[in-house]
Coordinates of C-alpha atoms in Angstrom, one line a residue:
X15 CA 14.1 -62.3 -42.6
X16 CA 11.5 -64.7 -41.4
X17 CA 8.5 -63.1 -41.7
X18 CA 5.4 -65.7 -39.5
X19 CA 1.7 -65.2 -40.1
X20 CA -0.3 -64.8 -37.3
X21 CA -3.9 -66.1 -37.6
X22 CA -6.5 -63.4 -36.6
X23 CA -8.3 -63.7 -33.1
X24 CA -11.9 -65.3 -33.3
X25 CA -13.0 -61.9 -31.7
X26 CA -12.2 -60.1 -35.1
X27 CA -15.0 -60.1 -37.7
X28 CA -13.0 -61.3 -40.9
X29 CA -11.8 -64.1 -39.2
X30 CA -15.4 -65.9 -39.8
X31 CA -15.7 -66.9 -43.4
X32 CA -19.6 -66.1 -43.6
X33 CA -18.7 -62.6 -43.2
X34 CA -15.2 -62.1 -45.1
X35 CA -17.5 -63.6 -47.8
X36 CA -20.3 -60.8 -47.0
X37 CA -18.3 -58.0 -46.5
X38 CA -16.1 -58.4 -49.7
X39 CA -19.2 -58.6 -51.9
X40 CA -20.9 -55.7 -49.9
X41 CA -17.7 -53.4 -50.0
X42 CA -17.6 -52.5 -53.8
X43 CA -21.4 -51.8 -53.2
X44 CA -21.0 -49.4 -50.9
X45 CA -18.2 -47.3 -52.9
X46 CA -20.9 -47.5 -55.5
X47 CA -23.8 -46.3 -53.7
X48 CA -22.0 -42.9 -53.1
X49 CA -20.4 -42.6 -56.6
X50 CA -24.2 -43.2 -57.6
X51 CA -25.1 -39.9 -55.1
X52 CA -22.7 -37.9 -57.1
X53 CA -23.8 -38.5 -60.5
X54 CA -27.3 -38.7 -59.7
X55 CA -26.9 -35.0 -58.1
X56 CA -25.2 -33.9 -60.9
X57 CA -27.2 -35.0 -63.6
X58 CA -30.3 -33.5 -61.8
X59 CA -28.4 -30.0 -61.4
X60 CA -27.2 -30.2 -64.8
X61 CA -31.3 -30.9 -66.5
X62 CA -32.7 -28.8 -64.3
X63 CA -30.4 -26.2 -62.8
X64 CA -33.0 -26.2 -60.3
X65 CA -32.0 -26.0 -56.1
X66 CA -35.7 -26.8 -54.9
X67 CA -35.6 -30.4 -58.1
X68 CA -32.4 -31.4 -56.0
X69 CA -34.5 -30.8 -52.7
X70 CA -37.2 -33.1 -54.0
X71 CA -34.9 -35.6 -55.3
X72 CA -33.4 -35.7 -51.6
X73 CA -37.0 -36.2 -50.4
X74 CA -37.5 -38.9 -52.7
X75 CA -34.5 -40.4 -51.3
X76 CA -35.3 -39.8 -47.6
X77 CA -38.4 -40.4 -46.8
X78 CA -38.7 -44.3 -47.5
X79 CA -36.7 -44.4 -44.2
X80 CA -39.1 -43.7 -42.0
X81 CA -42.6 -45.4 -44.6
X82 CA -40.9 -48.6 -44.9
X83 CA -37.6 -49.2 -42.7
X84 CA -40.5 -51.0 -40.4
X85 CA -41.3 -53.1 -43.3
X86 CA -37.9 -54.5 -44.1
X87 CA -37.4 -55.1 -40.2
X88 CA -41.0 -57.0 -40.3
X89 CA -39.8 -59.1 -43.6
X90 CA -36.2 -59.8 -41.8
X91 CA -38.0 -60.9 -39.0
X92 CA -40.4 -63.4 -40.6
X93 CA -38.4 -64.5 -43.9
X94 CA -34.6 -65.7 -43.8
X95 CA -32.9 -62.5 -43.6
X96 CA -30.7 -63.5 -46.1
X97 CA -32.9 -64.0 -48.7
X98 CA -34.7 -60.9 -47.4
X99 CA -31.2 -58.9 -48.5
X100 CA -30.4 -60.2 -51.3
X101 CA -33.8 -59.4 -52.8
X102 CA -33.8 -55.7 -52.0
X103 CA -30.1 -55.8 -53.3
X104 CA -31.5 -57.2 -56.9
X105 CA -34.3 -54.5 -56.4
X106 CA -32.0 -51.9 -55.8
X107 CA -29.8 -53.1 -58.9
X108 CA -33.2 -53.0 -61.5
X109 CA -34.1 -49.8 -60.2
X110 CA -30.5 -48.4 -60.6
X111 CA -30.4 -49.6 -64.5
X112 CA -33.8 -48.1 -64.8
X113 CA -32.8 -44.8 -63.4
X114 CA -29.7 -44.7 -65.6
X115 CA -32.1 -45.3 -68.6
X116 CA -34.5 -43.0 -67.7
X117 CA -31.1 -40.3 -67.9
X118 CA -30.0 -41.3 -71.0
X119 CA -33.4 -41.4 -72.4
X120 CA -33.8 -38.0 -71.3
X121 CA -37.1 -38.7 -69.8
X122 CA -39.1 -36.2 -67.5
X123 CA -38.2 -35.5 -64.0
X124 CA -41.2 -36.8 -62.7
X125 CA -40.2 -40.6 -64.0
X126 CA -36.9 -40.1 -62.5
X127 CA -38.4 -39.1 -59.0
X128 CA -40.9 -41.7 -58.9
X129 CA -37.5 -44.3 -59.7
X130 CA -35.4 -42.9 -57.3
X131 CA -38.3 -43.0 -54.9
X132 CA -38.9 -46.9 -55.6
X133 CA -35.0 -47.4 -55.4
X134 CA -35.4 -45.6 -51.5
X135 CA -38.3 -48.2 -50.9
X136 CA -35.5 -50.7 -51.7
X137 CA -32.9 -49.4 -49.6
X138 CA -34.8 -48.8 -46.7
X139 CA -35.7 -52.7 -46.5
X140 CA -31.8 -53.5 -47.5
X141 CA -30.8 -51.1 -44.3
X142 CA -33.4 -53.0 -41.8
X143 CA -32.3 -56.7 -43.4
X144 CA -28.8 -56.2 -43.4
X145 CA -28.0 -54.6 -39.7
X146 CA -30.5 -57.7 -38.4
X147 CA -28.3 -60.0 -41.0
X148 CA -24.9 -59.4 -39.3
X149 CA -25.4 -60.7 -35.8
X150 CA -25.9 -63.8 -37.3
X151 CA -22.3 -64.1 -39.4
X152 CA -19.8 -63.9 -36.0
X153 CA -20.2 -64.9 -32.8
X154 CA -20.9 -62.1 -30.0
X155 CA -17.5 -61.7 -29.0
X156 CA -16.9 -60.8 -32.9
X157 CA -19.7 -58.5 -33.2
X158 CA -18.8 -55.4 -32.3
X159 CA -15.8 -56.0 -34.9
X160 CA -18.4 -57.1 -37.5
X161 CA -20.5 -53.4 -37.1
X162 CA -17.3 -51.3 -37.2
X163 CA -16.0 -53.2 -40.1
X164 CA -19.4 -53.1 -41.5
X165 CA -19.2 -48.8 -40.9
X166 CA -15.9 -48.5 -41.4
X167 CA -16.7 -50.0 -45.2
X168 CA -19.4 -47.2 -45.3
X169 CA -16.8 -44.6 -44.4
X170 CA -14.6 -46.0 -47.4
X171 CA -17.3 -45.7 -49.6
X172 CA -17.7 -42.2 -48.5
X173 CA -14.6 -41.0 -49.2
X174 CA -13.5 -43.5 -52.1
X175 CA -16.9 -43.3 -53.9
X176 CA -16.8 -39.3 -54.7
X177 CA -13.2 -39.3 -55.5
X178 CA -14.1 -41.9 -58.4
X179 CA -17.4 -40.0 -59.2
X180 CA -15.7 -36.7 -60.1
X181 CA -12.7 -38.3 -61.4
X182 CA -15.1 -40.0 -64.2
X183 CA -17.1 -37.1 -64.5
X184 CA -14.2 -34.5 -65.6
X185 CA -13.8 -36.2 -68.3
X186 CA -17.0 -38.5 -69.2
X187 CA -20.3 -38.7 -69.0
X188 CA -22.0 -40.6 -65.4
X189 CA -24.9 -43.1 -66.6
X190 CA -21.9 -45.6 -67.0
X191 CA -21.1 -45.8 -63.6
X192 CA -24.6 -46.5 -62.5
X193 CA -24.6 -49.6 -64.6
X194 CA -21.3 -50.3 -63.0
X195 CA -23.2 -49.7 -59.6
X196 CA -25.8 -51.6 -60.6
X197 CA -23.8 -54.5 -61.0
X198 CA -22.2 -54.4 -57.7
X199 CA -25.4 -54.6 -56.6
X200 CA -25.4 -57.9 -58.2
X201 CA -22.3 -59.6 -57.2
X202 CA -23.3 -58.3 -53.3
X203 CA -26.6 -60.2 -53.9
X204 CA -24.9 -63.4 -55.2
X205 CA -22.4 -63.4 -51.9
X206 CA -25.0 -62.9 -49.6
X207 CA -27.4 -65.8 -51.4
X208 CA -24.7 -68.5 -51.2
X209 CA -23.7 -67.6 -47.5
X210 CA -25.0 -70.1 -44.7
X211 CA -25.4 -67.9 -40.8
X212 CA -22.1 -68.8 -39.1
X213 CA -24.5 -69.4 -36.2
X214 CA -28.2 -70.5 -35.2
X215 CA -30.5 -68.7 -36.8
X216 CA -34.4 -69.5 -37.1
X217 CA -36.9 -67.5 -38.7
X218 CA -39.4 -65.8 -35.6
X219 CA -42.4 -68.0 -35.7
X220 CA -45.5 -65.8 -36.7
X221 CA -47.1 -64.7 -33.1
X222 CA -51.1 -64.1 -32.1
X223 CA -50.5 -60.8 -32.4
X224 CA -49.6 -58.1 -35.1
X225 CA -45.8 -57.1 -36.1
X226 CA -46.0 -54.3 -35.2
X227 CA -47.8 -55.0 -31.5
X228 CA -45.3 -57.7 -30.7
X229 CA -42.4 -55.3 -30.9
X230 CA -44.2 -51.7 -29.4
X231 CA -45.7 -54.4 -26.1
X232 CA -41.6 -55.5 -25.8
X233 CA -40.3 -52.0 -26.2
X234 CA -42.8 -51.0 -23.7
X235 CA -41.9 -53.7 -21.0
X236 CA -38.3 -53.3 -21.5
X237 CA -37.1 -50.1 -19.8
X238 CA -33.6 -51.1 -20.8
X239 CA -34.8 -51.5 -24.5
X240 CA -36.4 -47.4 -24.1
X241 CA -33.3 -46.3 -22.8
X242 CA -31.3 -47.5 -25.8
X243 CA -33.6 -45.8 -28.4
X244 CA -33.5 -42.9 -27.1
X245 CA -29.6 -42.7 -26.6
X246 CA -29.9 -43.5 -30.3
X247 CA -32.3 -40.7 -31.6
X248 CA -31.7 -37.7 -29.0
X249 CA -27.9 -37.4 -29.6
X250 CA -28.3 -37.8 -33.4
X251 CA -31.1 -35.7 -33.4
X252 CA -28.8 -32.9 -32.2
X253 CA -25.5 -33.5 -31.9
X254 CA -25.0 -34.6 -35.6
X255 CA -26.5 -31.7 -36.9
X256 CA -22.9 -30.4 -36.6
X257 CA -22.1 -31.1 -40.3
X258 CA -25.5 -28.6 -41.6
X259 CA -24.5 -25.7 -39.0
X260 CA -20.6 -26.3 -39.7
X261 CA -21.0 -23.2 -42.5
X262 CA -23.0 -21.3 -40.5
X263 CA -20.1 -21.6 -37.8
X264 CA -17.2 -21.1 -40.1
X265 CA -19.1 -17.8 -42.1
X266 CA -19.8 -16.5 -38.6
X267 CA -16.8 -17.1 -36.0
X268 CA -13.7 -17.4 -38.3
X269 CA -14.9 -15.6 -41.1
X270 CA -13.5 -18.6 -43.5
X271 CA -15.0 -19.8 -46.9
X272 CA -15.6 -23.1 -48.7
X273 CA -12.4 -24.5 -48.2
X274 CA -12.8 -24.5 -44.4
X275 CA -16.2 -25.7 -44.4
X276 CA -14.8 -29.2 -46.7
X277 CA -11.3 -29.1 -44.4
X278 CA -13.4 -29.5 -41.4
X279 CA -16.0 -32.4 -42.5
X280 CA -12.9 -34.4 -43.7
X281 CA -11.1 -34.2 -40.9
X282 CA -14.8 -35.1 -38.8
X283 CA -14.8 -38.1 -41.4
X284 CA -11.1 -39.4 -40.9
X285 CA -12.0 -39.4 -37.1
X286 CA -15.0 -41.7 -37.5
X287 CA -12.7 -43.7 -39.6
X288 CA -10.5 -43.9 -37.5
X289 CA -13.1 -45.2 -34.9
X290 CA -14.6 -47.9 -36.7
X291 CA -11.2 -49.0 -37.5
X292 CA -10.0 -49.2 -33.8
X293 CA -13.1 -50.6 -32.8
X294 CA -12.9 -53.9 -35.4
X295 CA -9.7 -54.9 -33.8
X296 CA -9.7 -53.9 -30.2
X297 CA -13.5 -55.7 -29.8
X298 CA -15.2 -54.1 -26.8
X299 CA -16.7 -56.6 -24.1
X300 CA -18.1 -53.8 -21.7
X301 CA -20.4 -52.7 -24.2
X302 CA -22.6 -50.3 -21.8
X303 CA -20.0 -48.9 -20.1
X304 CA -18.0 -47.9 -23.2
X305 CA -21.6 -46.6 -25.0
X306 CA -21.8 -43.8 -22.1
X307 CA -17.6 -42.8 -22.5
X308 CA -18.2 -42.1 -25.5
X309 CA -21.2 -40.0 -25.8
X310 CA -19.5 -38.4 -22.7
X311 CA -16.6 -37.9 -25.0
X312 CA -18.7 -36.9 -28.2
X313 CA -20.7 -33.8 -26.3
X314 CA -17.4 -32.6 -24.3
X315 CA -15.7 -32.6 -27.8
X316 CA -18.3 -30.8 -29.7
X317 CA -18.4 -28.2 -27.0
X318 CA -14.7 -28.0 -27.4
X319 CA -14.9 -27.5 -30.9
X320 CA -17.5 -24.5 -30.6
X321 CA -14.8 -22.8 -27.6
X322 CA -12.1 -24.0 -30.0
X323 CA -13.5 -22.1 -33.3
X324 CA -11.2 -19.5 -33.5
X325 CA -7.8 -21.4 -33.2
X326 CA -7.5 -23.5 -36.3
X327 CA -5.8 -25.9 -35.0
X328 CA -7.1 -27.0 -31.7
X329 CA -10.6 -26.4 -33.9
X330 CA -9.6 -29.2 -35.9
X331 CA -8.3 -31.7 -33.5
X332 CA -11.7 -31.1 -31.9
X333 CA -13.5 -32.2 -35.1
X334 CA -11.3 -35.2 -35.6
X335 CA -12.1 -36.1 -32.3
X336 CA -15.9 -35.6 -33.0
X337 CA -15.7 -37.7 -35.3
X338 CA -13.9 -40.3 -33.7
X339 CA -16.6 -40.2 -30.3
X340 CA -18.9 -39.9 -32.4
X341 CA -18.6 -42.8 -34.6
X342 CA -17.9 -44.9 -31.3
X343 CA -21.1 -43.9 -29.8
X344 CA -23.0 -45.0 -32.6
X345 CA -21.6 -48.2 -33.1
X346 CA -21.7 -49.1 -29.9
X347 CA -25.4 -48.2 -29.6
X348 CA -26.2 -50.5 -32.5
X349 CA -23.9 -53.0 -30.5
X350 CA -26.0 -52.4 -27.6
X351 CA -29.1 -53.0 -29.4
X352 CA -28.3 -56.1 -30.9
X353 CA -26.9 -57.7 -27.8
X354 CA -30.3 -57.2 -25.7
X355 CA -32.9 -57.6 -28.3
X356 CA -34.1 -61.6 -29.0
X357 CA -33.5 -62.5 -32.4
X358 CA -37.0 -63.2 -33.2
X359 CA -37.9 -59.2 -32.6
X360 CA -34.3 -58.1 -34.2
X361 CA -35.2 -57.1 -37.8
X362 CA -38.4 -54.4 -36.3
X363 CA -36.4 -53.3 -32.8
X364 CA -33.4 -52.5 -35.7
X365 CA -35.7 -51.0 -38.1
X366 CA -37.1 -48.3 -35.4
X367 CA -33.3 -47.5 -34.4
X368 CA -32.0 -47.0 -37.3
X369 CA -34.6 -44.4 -37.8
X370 CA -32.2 -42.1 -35.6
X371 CA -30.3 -40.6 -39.0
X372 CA -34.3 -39.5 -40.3
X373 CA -34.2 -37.0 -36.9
X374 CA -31.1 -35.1 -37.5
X375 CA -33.0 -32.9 -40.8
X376 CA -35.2 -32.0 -37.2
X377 CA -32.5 -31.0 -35.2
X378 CA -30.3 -29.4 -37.9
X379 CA -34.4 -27.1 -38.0
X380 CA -34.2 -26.4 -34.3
X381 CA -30.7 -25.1 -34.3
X382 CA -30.5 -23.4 -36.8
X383 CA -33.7 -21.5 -35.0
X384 CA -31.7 -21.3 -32.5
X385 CA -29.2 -19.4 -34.5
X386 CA -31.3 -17.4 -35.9
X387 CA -32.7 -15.8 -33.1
X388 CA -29.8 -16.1 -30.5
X389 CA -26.9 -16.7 -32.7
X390 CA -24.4 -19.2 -34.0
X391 CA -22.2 -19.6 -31.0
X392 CA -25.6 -20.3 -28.9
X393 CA -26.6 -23.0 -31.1
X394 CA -23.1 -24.8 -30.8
X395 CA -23.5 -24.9 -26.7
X396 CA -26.6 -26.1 -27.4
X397 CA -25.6 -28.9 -29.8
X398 CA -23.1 -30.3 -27.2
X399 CA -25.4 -29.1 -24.4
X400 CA -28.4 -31.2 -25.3
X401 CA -26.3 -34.0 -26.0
X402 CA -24.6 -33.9 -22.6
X403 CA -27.8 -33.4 -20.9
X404 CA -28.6 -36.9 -22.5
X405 CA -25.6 -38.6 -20.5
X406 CA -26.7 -36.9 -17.0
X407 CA -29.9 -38.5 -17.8
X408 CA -28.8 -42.0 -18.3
X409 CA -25.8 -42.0 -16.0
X410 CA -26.9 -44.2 -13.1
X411 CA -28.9 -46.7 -15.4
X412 CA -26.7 -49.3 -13.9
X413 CA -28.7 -51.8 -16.9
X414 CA -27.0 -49.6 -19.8
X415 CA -23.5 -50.1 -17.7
X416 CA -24.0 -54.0 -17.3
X417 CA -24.3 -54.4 -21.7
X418 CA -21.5 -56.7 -22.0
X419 CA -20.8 -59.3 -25.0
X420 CA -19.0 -61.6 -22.1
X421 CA -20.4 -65.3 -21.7
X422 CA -22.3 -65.3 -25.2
X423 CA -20.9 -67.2 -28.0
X424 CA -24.1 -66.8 -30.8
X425 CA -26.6 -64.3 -30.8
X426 CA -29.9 -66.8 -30.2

């Protein structure tokens, strides 16, 4: 049998060569940086034996997202974002080996908080360079491809990363596979160093004002621009708290254990995989109008999910489905994003919405109040309550409805 190769469409993201190139030096990284979240936890559990040491080691790691995300968007903005990336990937690389020697060495906890911390400083730039990076690698009709490939590489990681953590750790001992990480780190630096933008691409010229007044006087005067952050913090802010209240949920309305509690958040992450997957090669055009479907869809399916608790089944097709939304809405937000902002205020508009994941540790708070006080179920309807609320609010914005990636070939 004849079997004929059919060239991809221009639409889907590995079809340019800038970002096969990117994403296959960027993918290993990825699968690293959550076999690194294993070990790291691990080790820290297994010096200290400590719950609050592994809450300040999560600090450590959290908080550089909202002290210097604006810096990297800031630094993408005036530098070549490129080289911007690949130096927080080199920075992220050092810091790694350094954190593996400071383990091996059997240094004190304090060294390896304030590495860990540096590392964050790192990553939060990396986060803000890279997301401003990718519009630049495919042509508009391709981007909404290139940021669900882009995810869908994060999901992989996700699940791929663990499975390799606690594979190597039954057996040996973890510092290895931070120097292994480390070095991913590398060869993702190298890729992105020798790539040239598949399009136009200038670095802003510096304006009168300051950074940060440049992008807060455009956020201000663009209505559109204030409507898009806050459909990208208020729904994370609640709605993805689902995953901290999920045990609460489980202890309380099906009286399940552990098990349940890991069933449901892999079946939640096959859904957004599943998303990210159908969204790189079925490449949306009518960006707004398929940004409010799915946040629709997301609050109408974690409401389902809460009526849905008791029958496993229909439980977990709501979760999948969660998932799936869920993931759909988020990427299409970042889509949205992209496609309105001018490149010369992309790097600091990205940096302040990708700040959304900082406000879920808020929400996951305010619920689990709410749970406290009026119980579990309550919370859930409030969850996908709030989050619905948020698409009656921005329903007849007829500017979120007109985001389209039709008639744009590079993102200028």
């Amino acid at each position: 049998m004849l079997l004929i190769w059919k060239k991809p469409s221009p639409s889907f993201a590995l079809f340019w060569r800038p970002f096969r190139v990117y994403w296959a030096g960027t993918l290993p990284a990825r699968i690293g940086e959550w076999a690194d979240f294993i070990v790291l936890n691990w080790a820290v559990l297994q010096l200290s034996r400590s719950p609050l040491d592994l809450g300040v080691l999560h600090a450590c790691r959290l908080l550089p997202i909202f002290l210097f995300s604006w810096l990297g968007g800031v630094l993408a903005d005036r530098l070549p974002r490129r080289h911007v990336l690949a130096a927080s990937l080199l920075g992220m690389a050092a810091s790694t080996l350094a954190i593996a020697w400071l383990l091996h060495e059997a240094f004190s906890f304090v060294w390896l908080l304030a590495a860990v911390l540096v590392r964050s400083v790192f990553m939060a730039v990396e986060t803000a360079a890279r997301n401003a990076y990718i519009a630049h690698l495919v042509p508009s009709a391709a981007l909404s491809s290139a940021i669900s490939l882009h995810t869908a590489a994060l999901h992989i990681g996700k699940i791929a990363g663990p499975a390799a953590a606690g594979w190597w750790l039954a057996s040996m001992d973890g510092i290895p596979l931070l120097v292994v990480y480390s070095a991913m780190l590398v060869v993702a630096a190298l890729a992105v160093s020798f790539l040239k933008e598949g399009g136009p691409h200038q670095p802003a010229a510096r304006s009168a004002g300051s950074d940060k007044g440049e992008a807060i006087r455009y956020i201000k005067g663009t209505p559109l621009i204030q409507a898009l952050l806050a459909l990208s913090i208020i729904p994370m802010m609640f709605g993805f708290a689902y995953s901290a209240i999920t045990p609460l949920l489980v202890e309380a309305l099906s009286e399940g254990g552990a098990g349940d509690f890991a069933l449901l958040l892999s079946v939640s992450s096959v859904g957004a995989l599943l998303g990210t997957i159908w969204l790189s090669f079925r490449p949306v055009e009518a960006v707004g109008k398929w940004l409010i479907v799915s946040l629709l869809a997301f609050s109408l399916s974690l409401l389902l999910w809460i009526v849905s608790f008791e029958h496993k089944w229909l439980c977990l097709a709501a979760m999948a489905l969660a998932g799936l939304t869920g993931q759909l809405y988020r990427t299409l937000c970042r889509l949205a994003v992209q496609l309105t902002v001018p490149d010369r205020l992309r790097g600091r508009i990205m940096s302040i919405a990708l700040m959304d994941r900082g406000f879920i540790p808020l929400g996951t708070l305010l619920l689990t109040a709410v749970a406290e006080y009026a119980g579990v179920k309550t919370a859930g309807y409030a969850m996908g309550g709030l989050c619905l609320l948020c698409v009656l609010i921005f329903w007849r914005r007829k500017e979120l409805w007109n985001i389209s990636t039709g008639g744009r070939t590079w993102n200028d």
